[in-house]
PDB file of C-alpha atoms in Angstrom:
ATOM      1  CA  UNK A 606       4.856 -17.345  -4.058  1.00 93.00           C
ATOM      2  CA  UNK A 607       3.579 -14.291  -2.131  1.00 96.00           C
ATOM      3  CA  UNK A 608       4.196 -10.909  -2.633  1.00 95.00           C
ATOM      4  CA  UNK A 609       3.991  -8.703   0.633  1.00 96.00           C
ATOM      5  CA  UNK A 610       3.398  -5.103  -0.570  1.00 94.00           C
ATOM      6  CA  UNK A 611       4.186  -2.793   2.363  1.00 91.00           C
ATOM      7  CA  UNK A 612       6.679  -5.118   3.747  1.00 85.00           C
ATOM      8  CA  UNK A 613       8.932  -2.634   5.361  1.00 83.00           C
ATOM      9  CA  UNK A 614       6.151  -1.000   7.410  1.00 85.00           C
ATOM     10  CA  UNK A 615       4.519  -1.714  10.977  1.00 88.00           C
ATOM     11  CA  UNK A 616       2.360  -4.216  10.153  1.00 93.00           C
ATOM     12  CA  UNK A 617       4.143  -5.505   6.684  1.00 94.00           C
ATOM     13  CA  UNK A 618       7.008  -6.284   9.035  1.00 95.00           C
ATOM     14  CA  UNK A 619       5.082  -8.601  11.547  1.00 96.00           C
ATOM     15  CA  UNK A 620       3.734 -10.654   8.289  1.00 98.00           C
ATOM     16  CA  UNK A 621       7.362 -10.853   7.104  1.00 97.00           C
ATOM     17  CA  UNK A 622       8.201 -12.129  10.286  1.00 97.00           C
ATOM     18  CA  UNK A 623       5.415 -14.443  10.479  1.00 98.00           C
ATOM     19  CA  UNK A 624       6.337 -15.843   6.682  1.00 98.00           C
ATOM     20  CA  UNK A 625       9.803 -16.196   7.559  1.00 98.00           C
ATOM     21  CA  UNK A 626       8.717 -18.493  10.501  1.00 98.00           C
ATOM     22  CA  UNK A 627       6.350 -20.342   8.871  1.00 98.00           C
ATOM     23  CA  UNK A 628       9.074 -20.878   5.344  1.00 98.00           C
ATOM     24  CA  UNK A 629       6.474 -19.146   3.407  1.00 98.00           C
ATOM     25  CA  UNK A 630       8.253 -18.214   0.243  1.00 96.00           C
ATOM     26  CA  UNK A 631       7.515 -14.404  -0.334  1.00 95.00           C
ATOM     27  CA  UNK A 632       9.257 -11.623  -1.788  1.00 93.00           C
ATOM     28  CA  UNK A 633       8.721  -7.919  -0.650  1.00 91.00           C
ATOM     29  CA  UNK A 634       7.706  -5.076  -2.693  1.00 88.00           C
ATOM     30  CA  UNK A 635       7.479  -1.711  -0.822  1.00 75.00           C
ATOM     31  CA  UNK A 636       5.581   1.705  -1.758  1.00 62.00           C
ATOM     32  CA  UNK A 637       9.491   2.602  -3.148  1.00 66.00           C
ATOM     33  CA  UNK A 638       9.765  -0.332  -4.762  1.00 65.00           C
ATOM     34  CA  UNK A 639      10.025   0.168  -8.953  1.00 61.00           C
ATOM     35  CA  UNK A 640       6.485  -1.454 -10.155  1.00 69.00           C
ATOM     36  CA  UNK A 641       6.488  -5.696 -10.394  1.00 71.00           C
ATOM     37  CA  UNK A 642       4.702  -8.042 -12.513  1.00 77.00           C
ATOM     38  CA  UNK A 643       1.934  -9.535 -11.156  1.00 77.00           C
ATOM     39  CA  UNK A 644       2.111 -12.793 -13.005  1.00 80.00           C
ATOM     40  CA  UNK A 645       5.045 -13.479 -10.991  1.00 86.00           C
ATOM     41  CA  UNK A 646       2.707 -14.500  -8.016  1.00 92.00           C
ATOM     42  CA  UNK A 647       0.144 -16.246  -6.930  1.00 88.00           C
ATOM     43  CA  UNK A 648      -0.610 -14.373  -3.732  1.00 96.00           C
ATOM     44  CA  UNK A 649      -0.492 -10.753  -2.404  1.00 97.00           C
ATOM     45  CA  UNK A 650      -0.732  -9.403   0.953  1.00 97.00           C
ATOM     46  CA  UNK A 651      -1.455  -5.609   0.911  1.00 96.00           C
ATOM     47  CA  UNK A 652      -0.368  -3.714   4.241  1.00 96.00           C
ATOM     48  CA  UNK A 653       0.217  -0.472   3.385  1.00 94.00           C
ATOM     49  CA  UNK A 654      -1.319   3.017   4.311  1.00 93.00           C
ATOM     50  CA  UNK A 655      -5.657   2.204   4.517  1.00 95.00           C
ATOM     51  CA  UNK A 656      -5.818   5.238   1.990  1.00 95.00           C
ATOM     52  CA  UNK A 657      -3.943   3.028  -0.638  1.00 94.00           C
ATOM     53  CA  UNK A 658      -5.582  -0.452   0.158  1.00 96.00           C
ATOM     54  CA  UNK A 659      -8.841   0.171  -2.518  1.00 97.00           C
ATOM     55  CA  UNK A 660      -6.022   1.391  -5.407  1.00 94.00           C
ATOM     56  CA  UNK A 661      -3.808  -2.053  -4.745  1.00 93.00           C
ATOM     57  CA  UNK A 662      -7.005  -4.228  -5.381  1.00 96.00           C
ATOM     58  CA  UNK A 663      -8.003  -2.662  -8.324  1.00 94.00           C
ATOM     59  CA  UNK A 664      -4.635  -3.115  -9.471  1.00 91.00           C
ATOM     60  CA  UNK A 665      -4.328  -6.883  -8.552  1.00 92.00           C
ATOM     61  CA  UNK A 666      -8.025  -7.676  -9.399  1.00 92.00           C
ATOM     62  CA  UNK A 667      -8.549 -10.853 -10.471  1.00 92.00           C
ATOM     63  CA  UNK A 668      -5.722 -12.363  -7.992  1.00 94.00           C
ATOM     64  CA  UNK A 669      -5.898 -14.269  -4.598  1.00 97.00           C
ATOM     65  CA  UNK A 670      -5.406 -10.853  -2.007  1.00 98.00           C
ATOM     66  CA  UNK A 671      -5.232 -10.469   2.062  1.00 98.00           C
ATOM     67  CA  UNK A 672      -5.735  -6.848   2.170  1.00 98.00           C
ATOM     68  CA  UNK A 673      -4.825  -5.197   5.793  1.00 97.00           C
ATOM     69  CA  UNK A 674      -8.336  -3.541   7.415  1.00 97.00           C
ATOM     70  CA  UNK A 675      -9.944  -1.309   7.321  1.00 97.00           C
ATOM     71  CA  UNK A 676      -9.908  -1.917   3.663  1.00 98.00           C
ATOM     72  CA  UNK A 677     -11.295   1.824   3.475  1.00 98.00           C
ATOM     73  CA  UNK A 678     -12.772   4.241   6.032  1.00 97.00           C
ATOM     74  CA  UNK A 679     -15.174   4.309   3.128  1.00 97.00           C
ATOM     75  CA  UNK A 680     -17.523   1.490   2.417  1.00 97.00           C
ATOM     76  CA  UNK A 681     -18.479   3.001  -1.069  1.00 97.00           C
ATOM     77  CA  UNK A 682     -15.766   2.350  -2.118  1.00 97.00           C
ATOM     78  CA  UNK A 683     -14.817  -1.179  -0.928  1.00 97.00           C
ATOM     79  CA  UNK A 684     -14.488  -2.973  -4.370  1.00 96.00           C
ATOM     80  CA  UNK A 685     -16.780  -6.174  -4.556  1.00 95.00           C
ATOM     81  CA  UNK A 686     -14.184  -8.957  -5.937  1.00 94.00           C
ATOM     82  CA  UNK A 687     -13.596 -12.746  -5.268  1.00 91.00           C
ATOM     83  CA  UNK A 688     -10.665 -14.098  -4.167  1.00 94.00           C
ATOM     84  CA  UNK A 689     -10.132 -11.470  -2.141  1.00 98.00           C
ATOM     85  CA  UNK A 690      -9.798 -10.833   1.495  1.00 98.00           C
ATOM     86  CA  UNK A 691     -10.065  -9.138   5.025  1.00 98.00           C
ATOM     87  CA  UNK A 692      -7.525  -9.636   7.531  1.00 98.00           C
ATOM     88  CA  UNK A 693      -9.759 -11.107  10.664  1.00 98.00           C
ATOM     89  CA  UNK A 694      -6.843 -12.459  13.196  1.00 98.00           C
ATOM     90  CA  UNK A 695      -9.720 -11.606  16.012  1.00 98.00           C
ATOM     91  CA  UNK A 696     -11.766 -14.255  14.485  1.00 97.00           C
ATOM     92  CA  UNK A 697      -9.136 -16.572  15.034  1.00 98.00           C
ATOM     93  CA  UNK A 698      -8.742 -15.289  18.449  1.00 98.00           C
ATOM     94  CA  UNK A 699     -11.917 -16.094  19.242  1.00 98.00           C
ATOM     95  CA  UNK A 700     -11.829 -19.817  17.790  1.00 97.00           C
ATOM     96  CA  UNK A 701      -8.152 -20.186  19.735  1.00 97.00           C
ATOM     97  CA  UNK A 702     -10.040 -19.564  23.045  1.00 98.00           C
ATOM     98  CA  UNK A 703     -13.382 -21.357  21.805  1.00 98.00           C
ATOM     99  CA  UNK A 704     -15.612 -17.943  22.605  1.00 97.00           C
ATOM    100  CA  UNK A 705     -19.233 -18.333  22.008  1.00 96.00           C
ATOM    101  CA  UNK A 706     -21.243 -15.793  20.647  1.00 94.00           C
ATOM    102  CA  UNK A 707     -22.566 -13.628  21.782  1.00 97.00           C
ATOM    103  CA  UNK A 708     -19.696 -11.633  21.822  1.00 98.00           C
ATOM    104  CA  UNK A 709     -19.001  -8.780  24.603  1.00 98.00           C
ATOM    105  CA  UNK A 710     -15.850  -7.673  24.231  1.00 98.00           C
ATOM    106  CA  UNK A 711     -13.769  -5.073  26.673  1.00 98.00           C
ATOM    107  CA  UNK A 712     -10.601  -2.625  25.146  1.00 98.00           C
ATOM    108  CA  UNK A 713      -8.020  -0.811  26.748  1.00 97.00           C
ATOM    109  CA  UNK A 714      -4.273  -0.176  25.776  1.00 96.00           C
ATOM    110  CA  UNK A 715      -3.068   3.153  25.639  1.00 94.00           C
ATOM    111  CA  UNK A 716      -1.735   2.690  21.910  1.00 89.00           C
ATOM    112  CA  UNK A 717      -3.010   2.863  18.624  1.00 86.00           C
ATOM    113  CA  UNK A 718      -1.771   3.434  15.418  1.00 84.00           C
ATOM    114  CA  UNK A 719      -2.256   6.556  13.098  1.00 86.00           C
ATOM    115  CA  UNK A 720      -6.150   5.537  12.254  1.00 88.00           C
ATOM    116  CA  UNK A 721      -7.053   6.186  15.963  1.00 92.00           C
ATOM    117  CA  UNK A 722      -9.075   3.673  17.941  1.00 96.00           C
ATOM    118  CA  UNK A 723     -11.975   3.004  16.203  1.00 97.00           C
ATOM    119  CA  UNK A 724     -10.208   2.520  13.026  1.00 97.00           C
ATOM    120  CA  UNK A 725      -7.729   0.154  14.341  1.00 95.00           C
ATOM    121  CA  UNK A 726     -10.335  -2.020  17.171  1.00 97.00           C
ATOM    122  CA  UNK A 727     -12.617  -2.055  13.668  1.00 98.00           C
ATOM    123  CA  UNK A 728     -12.528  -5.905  13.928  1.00 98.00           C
ATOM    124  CA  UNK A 729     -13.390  -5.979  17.321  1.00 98.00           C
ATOM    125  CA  UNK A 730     -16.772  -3.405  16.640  1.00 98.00           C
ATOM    126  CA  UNK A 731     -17.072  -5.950  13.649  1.00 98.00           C
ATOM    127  CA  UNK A 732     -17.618  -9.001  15.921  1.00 98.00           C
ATOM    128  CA  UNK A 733     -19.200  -6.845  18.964  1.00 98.00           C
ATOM    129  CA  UNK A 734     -20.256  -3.524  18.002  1.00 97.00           C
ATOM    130  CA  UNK A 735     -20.792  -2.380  21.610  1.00 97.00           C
ATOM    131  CA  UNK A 736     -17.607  -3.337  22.452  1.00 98.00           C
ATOM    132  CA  UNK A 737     -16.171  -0.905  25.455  1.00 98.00           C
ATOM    133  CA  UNK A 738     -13.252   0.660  23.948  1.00 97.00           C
ATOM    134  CA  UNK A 739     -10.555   2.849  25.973  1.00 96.00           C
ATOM    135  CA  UNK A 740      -6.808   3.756  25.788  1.00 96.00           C
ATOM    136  CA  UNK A 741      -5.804   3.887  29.732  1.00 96.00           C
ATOM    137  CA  UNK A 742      -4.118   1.001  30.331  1.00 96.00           C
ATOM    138  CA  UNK A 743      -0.396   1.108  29.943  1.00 96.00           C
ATOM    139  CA  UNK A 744      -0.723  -2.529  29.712  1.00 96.00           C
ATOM    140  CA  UNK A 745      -2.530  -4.791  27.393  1.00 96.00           C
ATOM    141  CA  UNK A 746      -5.704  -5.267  28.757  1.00 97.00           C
ATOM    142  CA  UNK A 747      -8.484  -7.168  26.207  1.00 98.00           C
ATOM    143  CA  UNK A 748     -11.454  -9.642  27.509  1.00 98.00           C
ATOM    144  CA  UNK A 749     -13.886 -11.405  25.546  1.00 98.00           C
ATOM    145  CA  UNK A 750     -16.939 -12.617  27.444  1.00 98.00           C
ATOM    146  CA  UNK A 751     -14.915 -11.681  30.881  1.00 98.00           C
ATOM    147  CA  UNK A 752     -12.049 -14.094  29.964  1.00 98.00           C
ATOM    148  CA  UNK A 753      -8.660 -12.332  29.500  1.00 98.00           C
ATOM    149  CA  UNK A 754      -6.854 -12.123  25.538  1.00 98.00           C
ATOM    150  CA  UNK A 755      -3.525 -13.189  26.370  1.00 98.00           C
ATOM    151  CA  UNK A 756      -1.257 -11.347  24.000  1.00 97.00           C
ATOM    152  CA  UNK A 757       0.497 -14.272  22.985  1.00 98.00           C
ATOM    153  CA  UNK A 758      -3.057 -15.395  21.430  1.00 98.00           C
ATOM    154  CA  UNK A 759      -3.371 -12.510  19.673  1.00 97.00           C
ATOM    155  CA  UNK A 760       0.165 -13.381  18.366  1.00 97.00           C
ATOM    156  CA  UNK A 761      -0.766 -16.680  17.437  1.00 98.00           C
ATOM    157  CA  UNK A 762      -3.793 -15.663  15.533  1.00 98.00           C
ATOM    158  CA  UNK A 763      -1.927 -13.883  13.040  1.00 98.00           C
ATOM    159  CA  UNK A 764       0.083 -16.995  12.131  1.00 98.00           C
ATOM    160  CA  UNK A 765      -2.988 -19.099  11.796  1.00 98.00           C
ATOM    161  CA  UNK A 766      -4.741 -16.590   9.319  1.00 98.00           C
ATOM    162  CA  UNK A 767      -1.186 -16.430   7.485  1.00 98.00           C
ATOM    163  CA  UNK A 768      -0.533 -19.963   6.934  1.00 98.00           C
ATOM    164  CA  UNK A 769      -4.533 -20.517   6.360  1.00 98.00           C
ATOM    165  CA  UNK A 770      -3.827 -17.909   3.183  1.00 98.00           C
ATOM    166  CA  UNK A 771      -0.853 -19.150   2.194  1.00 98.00           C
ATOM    167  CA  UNK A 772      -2.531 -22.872   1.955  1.00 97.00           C
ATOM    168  CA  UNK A 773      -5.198 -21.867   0.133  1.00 97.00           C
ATOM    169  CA  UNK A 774      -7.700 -22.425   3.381  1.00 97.00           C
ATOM    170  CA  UNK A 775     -10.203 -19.336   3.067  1.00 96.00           C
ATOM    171  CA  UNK A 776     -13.256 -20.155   5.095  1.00 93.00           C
ATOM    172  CA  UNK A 777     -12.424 -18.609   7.986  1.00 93.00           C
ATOM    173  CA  UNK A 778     -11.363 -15.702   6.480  1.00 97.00           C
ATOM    174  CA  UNK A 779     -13.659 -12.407   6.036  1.00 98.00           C
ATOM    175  CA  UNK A 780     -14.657 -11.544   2.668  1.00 98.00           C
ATOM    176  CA  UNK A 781     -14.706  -8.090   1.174  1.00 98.00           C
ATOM    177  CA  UNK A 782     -18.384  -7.722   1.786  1.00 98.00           C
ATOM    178  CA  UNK A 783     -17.742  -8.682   5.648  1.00 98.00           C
ATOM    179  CA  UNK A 784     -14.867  -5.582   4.860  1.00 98.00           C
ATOM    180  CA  UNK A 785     -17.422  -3.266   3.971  1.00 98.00           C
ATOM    181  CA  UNK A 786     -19.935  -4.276   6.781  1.00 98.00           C
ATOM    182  CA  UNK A 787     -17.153  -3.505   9.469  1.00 98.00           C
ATOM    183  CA  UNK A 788     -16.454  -0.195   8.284  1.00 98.00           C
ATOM    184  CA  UNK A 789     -20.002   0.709   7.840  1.00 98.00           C
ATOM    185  CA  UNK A 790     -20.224  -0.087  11.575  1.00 98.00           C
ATOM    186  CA  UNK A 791     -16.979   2.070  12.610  1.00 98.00           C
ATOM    187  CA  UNK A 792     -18.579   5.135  11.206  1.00 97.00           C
ATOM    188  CA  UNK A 793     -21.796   3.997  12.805  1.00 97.00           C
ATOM    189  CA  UNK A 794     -20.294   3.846  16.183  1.00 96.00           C
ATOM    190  CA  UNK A 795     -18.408   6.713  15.166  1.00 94.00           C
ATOM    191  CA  UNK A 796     -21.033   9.370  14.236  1.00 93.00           C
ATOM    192  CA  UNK A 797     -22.973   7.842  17.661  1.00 87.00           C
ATOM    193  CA  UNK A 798     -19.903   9.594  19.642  1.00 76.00           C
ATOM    194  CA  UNK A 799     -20.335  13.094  17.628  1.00 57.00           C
TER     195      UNK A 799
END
């Protein structure tokens, strides 16, 4: 069974929603919710606030994790453990529209979440990390290699990563290594904007 901690939030909510769909058996434990025993379950998905992601894998070290990204605006501090992952629904994305590499890809959408843009496109500087980034468009407006994202794929992509974790099919997914490298490139492209 999985255990979603940060199930009630933003992104915690969409992976409930995705479980549900997909009759994932899972149970939610939220930031409020009194502490559980990890021998209980198999699997965790970790989507709460990036600040707490490092402190909930050194708590469930040693078990099969999806952690949300950025792991940590911090790469120094990106724990080095197996069985434990990056969520990477863009690399699906790319794979759902067969994409070649190399990879130029083009942002805009007006919103982003509390991280700011960097932070939360950190997959997308991950797989192109010249990617054009912007926040204009009132509507969602993503290309890869000139050919327009549909949001639906985007939609899509989580479920495949979801019910790839759930059946125990990790080879797409990023490791925490591939964690660290993306951040390390976010405050690359970052401190290139100062």
């Amino acid at each position: 069974m999985i255990c979603l901690i940060g199930g009630k939030g933003g992104i915690g909510s969409r992976y409930s929603a995705i479980m549900k769909y997909l009759q994932i058996p899972y149970v939610i434990a939220d930031m409020d919710t009194p502490e559980i025993n990890i021998v209980d379950y198999d699997k965790f998905i970790v989507a709460t606030p990036t600040e707490t992601h490092v402190h909930f894998l050194k708590e469930l070290e040693g078990r099969t994790i999806l952690c949300e990204k950025p792991v940590s605006k911090n790469p120094t501090e990106i724990p080095m453990m197996k069985h434990a992952f990056v969520v990477n629904n863009w690399e699906y994305v790319v794979r759902l529209m067969n994409i070649d590499e190399p990879l130029m890809i083009e942002y805009d959408y007006y919103r982003s979440g509390k991280d700011g843009l960097y932070w939360d496109c950190c997959q997308l500087l991950y797989l192109d990390p010249q990617a054009k980034l912007s926040q204009q468009s009132p509507k969602w407006n993503v290309k890869i290699n000139g050919k327009f994202v549909p949001y639906r794929t985007l939609e899509e992509s989580y479920i495949r990563m979801i019910k790839d974790f759930s059946q125990d099919r990790f080879n797409y997914l990023w490791t925490l290594e591939q964690g660290k490298e993306m951040s390390e490139v976010v405050c690359e492209r970052m401190a290139r904007k100062s």
